Tab-separated table of C-alpha atoms in Angstrom:
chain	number	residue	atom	x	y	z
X	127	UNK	CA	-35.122	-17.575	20.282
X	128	UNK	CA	-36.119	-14.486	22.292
X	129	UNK	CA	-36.020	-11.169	20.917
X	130	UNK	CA	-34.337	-8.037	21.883
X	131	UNK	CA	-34.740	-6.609	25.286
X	132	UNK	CA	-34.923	-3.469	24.164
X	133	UNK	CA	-31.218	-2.702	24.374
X	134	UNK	CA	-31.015	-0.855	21.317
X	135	UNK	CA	-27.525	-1.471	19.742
X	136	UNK	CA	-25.883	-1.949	15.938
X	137	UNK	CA	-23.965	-5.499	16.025
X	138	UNK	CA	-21.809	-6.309	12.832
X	139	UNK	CA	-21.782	-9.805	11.587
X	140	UNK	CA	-18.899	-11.354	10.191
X	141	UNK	CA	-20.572	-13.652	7.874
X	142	UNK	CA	-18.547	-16.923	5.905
X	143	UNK	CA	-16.148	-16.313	3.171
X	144	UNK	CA	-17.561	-19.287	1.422
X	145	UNK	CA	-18.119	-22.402	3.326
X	146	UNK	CA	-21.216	-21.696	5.869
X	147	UNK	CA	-19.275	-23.910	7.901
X	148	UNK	CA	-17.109	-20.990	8.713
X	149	UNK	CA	-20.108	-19.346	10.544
X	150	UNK	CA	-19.880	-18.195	13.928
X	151	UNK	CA	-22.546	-19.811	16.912
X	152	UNK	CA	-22.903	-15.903	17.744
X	153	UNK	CA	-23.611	-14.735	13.935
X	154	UNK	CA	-26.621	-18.076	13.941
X	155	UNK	CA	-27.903	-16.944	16.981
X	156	UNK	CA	-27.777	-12.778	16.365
X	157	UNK	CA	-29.525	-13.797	12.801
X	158	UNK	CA	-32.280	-15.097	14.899
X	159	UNK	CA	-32.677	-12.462	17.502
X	160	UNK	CA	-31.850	-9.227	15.554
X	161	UNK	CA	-35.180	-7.021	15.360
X	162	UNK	CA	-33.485	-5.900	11.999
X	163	UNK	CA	-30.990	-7.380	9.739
X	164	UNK	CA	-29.769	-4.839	7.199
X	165	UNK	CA	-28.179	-7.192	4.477
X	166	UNK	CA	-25.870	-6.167	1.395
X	167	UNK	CA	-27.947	-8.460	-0.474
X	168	UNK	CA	-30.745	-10.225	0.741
X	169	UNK	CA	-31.005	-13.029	-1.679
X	170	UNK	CA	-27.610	-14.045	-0.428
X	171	UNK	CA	-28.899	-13.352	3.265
X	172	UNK	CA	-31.768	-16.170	2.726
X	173	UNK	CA	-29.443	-17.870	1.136
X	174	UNK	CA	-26.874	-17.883	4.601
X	175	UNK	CA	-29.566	-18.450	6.660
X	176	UNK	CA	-30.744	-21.507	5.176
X	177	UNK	CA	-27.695	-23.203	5.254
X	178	UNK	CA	-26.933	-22.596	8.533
X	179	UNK	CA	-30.886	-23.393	9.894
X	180	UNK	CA	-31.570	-20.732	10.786
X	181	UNK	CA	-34.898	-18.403	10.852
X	182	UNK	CA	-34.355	-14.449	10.433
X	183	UNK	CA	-37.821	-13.347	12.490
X	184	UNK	CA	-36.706	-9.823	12.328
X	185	UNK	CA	-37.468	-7.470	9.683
X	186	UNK	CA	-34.895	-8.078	6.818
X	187	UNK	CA	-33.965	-4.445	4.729
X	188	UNK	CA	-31.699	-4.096	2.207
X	189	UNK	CA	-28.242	-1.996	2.897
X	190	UNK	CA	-25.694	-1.430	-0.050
X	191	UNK	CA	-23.948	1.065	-1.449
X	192	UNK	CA	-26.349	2.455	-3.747
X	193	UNK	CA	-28.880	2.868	-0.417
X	194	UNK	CA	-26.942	2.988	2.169
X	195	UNK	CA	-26.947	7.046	2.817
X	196	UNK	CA	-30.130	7.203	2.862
X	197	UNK	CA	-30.983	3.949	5.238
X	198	UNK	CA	-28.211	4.452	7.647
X	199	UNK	CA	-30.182	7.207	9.649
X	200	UNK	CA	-33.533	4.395	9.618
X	201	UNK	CA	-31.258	2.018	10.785
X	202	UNK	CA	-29.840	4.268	13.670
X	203	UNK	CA	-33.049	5.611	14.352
X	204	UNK	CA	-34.220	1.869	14.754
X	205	UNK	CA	-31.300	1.081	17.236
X	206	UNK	CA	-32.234	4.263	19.301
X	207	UNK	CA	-35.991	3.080	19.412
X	208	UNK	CA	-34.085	0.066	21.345
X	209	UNK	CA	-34.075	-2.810	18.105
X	210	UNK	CA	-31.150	-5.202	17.642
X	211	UNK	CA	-29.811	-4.260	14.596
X	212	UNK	CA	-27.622	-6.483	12.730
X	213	UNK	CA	-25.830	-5.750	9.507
X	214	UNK	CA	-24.047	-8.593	7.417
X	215	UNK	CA	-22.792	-8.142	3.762
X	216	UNK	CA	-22.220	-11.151	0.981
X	217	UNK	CA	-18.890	-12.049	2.773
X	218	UNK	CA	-16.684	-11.134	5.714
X	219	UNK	CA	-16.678	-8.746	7.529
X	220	UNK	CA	-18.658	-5.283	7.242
X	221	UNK	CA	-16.996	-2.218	6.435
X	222	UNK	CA	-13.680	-3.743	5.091
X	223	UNK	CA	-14.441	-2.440	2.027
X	224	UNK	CA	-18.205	-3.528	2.134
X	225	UNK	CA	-21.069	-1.435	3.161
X	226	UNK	CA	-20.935	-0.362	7.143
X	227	UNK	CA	-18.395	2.434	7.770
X	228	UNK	CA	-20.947	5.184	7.092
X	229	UNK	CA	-23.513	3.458	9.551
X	230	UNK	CA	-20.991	2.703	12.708
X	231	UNK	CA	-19.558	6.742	12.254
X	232	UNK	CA	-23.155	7.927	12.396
X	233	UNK	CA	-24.293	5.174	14.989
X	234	UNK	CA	-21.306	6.212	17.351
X	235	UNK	CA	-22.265	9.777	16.756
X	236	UNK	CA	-25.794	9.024	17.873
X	237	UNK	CA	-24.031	7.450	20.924
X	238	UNK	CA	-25.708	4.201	19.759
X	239	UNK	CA	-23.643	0.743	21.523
X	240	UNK	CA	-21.898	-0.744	18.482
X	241	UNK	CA	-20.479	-4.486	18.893
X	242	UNK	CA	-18.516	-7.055	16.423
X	243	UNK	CA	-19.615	-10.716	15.941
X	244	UNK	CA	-16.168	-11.313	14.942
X	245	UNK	CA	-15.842	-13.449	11.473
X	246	UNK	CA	-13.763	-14.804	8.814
X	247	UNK	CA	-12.056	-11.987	6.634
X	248	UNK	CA	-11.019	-12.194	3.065
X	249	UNK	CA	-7.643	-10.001	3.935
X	250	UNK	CA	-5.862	-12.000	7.159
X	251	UNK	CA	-7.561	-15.551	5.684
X	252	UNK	CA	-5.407	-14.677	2.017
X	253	UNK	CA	-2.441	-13.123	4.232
X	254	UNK	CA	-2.008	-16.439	6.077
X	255	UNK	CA	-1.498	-18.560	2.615
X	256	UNK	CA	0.181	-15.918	1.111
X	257	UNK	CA	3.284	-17.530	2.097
X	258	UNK	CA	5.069	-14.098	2.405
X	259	UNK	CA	5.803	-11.609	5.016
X	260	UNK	CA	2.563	-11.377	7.921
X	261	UNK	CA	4.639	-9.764	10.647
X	262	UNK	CA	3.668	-6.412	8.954
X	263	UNK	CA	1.058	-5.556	6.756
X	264	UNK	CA	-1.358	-3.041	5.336
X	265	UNK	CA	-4.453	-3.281	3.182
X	266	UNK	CA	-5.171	-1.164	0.291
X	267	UNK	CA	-8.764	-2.334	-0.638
X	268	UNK	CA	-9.628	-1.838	-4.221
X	269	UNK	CA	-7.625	-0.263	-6.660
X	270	UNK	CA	-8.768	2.633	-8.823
X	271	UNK	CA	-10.724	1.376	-11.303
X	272	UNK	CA	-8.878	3.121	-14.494
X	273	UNK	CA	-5.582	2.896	-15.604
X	274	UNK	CA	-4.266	5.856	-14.872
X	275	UNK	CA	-4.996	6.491	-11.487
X	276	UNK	CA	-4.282	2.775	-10.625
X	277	UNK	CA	-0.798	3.514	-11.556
X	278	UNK	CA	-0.070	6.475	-9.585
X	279	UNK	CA	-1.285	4.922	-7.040
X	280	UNK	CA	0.946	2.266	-7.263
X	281	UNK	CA	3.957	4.342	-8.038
X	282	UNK	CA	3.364	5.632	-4.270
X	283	UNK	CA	3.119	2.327	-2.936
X	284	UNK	CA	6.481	0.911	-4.416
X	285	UNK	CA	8.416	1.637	-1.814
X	286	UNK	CA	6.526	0.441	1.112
X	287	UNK	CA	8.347	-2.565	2.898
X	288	UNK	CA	5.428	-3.903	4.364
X	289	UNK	CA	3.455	-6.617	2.341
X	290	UNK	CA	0.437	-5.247	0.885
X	291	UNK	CA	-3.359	-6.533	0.808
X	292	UNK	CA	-5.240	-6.087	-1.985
X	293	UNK	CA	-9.166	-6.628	-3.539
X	294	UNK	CA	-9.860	-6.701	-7.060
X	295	UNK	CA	-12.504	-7.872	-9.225
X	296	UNK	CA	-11.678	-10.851	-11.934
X	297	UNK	CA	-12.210	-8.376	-15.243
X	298	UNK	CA	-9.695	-5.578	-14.132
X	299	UNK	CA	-6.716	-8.212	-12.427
X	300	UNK	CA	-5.011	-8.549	-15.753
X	301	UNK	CA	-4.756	-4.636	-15.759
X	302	UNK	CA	-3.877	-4.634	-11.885
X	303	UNK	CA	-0.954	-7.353	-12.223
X	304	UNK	CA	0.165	-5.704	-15.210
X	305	UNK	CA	0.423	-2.658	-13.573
X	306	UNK	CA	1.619	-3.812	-10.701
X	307	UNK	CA	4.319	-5.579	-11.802
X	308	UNK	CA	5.455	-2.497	-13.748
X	309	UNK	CA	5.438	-0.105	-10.848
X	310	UNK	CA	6.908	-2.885	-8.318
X	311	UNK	CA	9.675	-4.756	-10.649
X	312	UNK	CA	8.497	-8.364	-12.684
X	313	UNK	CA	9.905	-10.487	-9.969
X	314	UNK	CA	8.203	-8.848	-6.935
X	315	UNK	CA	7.133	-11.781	-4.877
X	316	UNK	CA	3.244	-12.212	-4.791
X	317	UNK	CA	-0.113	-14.527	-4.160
X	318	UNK	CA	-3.159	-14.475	-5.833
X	319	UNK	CA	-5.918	-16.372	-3.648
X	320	UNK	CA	-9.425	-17.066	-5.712
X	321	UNK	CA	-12.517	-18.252	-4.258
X	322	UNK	CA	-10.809	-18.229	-1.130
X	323	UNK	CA	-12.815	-21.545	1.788
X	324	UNK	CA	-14.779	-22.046	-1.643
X	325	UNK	CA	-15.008	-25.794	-3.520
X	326	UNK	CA	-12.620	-23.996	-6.322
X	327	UNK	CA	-9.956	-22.380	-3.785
X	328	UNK	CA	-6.579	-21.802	-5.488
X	329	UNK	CA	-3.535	-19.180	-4.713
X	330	UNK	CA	-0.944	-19.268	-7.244
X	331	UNK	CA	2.205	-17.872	-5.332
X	332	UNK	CA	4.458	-16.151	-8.455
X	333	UNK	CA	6.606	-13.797	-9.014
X	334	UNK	CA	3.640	-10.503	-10.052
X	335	UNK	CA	5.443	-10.836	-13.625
X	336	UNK	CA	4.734	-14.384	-13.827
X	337	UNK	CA	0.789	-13.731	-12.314
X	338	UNK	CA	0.542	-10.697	-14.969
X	339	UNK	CA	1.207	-13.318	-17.792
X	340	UNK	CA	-1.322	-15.982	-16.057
X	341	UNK	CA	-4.181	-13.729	-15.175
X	342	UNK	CA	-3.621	-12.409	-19.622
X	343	UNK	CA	-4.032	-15.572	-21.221
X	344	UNK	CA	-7.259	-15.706	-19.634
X	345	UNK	CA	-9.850	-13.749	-17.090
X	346	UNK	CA	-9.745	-15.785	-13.556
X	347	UNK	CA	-13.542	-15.995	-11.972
X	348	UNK	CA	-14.353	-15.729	-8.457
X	349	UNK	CA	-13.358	-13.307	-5.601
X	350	UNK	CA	-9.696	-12.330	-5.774
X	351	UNK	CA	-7.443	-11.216	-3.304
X	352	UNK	CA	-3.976	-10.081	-4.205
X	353	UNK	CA	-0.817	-9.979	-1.854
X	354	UNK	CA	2.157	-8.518	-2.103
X	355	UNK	CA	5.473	-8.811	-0.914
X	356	UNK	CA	6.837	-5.494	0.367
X	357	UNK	CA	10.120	-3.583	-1.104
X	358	UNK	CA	13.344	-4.522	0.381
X	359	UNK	CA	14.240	-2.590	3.005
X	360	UNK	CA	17.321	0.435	1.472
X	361	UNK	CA	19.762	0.238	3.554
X	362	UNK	CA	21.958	3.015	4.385
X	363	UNK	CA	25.720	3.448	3.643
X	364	UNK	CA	27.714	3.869	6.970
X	365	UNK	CA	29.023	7.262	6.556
X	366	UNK	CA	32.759	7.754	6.784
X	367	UNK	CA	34.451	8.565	9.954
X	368	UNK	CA	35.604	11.910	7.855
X	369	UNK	CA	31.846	12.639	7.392
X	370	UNK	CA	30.884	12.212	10.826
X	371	UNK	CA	33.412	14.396	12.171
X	372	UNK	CA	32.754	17.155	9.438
X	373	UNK	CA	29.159	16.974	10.883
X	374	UNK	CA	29.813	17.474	14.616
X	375	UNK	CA	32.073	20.207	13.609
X	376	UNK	CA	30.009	22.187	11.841
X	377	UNK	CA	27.157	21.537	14.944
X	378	UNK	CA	29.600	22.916	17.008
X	379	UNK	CA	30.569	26.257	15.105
X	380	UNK	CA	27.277	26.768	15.319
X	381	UNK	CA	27.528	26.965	19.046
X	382	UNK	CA	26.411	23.332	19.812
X	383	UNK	CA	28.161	21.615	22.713
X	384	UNK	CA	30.215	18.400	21.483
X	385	UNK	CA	28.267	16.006	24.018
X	386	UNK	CA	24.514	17.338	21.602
X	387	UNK	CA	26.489	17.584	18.496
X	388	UNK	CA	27.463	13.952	18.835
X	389	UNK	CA	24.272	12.827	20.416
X	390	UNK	CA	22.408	14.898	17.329
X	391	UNK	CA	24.427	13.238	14.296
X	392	UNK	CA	24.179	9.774	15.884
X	393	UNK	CA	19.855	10.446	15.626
X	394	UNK	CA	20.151	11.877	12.006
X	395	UNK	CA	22.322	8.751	10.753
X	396	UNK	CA	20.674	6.315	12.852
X	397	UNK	CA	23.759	5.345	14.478
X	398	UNK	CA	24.956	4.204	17.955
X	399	UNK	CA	26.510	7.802	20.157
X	400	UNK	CA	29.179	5.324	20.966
X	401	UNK	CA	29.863	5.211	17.404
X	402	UNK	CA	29.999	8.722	16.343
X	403	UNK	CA	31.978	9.450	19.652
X	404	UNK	CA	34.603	7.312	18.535
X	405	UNK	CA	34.718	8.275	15.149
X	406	UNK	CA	34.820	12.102	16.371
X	407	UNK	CA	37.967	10.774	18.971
X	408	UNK	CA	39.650	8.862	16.410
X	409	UNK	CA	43.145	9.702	15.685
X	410	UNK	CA	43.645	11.445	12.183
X	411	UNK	CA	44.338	9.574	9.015
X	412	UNK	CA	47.822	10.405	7.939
């Protein structure tokens, strides 16, 4: 394989979950023509490599979090000399909470060309087994570490209707289903995928009450991802027509025209205009 041109640009590699089957031809053939590959841990990198045949001629550096502030402006500098470089970390893809945010911010302030070798990813991969809700979603990463933090940060997150991605590592998922199911309700519907495209895959989809109990009797090994279901959504009481009218009212004594007053109490109840026009035209209860 040829080397770079002299193109200088940062290219993140979304590298397998589990199974190097998984790999990407464009991740194979950027590990073989990157000047540099920054790895999260280059054991693992070898590791990758070998399975998928391939040979890294580039220079191979280390990049993790206990480094990475001080290598990201090498690596930049590198990319500005005109070097491929290409950063992968031990699974999916870089930055979701792995090692890489820091170096595309100061990369994109250097006005260095960034690119994605698009790979497999821990949170949509879980999401699609999950079995629950994928039409909305948001990831939350890793939860604070300690208890107490962990649980006001769940108390914020009780209410949000869409399902929720989490991280966690095996020794603190007791603590995190425990808590979870506390600040979301026992029979909150959830997943928890382990060793997710691995030879020991397994999601156990239960209630987080159920999963608290499970994950207690015993600490689960292997990468975890947890997935929530999100809160029901509340849904309002229709106001009465009495309430509606008492609202336009008082819009108009306040010198608001009845066609705004209307239009105004429809958008604050979430309501059809139709609606609150009728209700406001209604005749009288005796």
């Amino acid at each position: 394989m040829t080397k770079s041109s002299g193109n200088g640009r940062l290219i993140l590699l979304g590298a397998p979950l589990g199974n190097p089957g998984d790999a990407s031809a464009r991740l194979r053939d950027t590990l073989g023509e990157a000047d540099v590959v920054a790895a999260e841990d280059t054991r693992r990198l070898t590791r990758l490599a070998r399975d998928l045949g391939v040979t890294v001629t580039g220079r191979i550096v280390s990049y993790f979090e206990g480094n990475e502030e001080r290598r990201t402006p090498e690596l930049v500098d590198a990319a500005r000399d005109g070097a491929l470089v290409a950063l992968v970390t031990d699974a999916g893809m870089p930055s979701v909470s792995d090692p890489g945010y820091r170096l595309v911010r100061a990369a994109v302030e250097a006005g260095v060309p960034v690119s994605v070798a698009p790979g497999p990813s821990a949170v949509t991969t879980a999401l699609a087994l999950s079995g629950l809700a994928t039409d909305r979603f948001c990831f939350e990463g890793f939860l604070p570490r300690t208890g107490g933090p962990r649980r006001a940060r769940l108390r914020a997150l009780a209410a949000e209707e869409r399902t929720l991605v989490f991280f966690e590592a095996p020794h603190r998922v007791a603590g995190s289903l425990a808590d979870l199911a506390a600040a979301f309700g026992p029979e909150r519907p959830a997943a928890l995928c382990r060793e997710l495209t691995k030879t020991y895959e397994e999601v156990l989809r239960r209630p987080l009450g159920e999963l608290a109990t499970w994950a207690a009797d015993g600490e689960p090994r292997g990468e975890i991802t947890l997935v929530v279901a999100g809160a029901p959504a509340v849904v309002a009481p229709v106001p009465a027509v009495a309430d509606l009218r008492a609202a336009v009212a008082d819009l108009e004594a306040e010198g608001t025209s009845r066609r705004d007053a209307i239009t105004a109490v429809a958008t604050g109840y979430g309501l059809r205009r139709r609606d609150v026009y009728a209700a406001v035209h209604a005749p009288a209860a005796d």
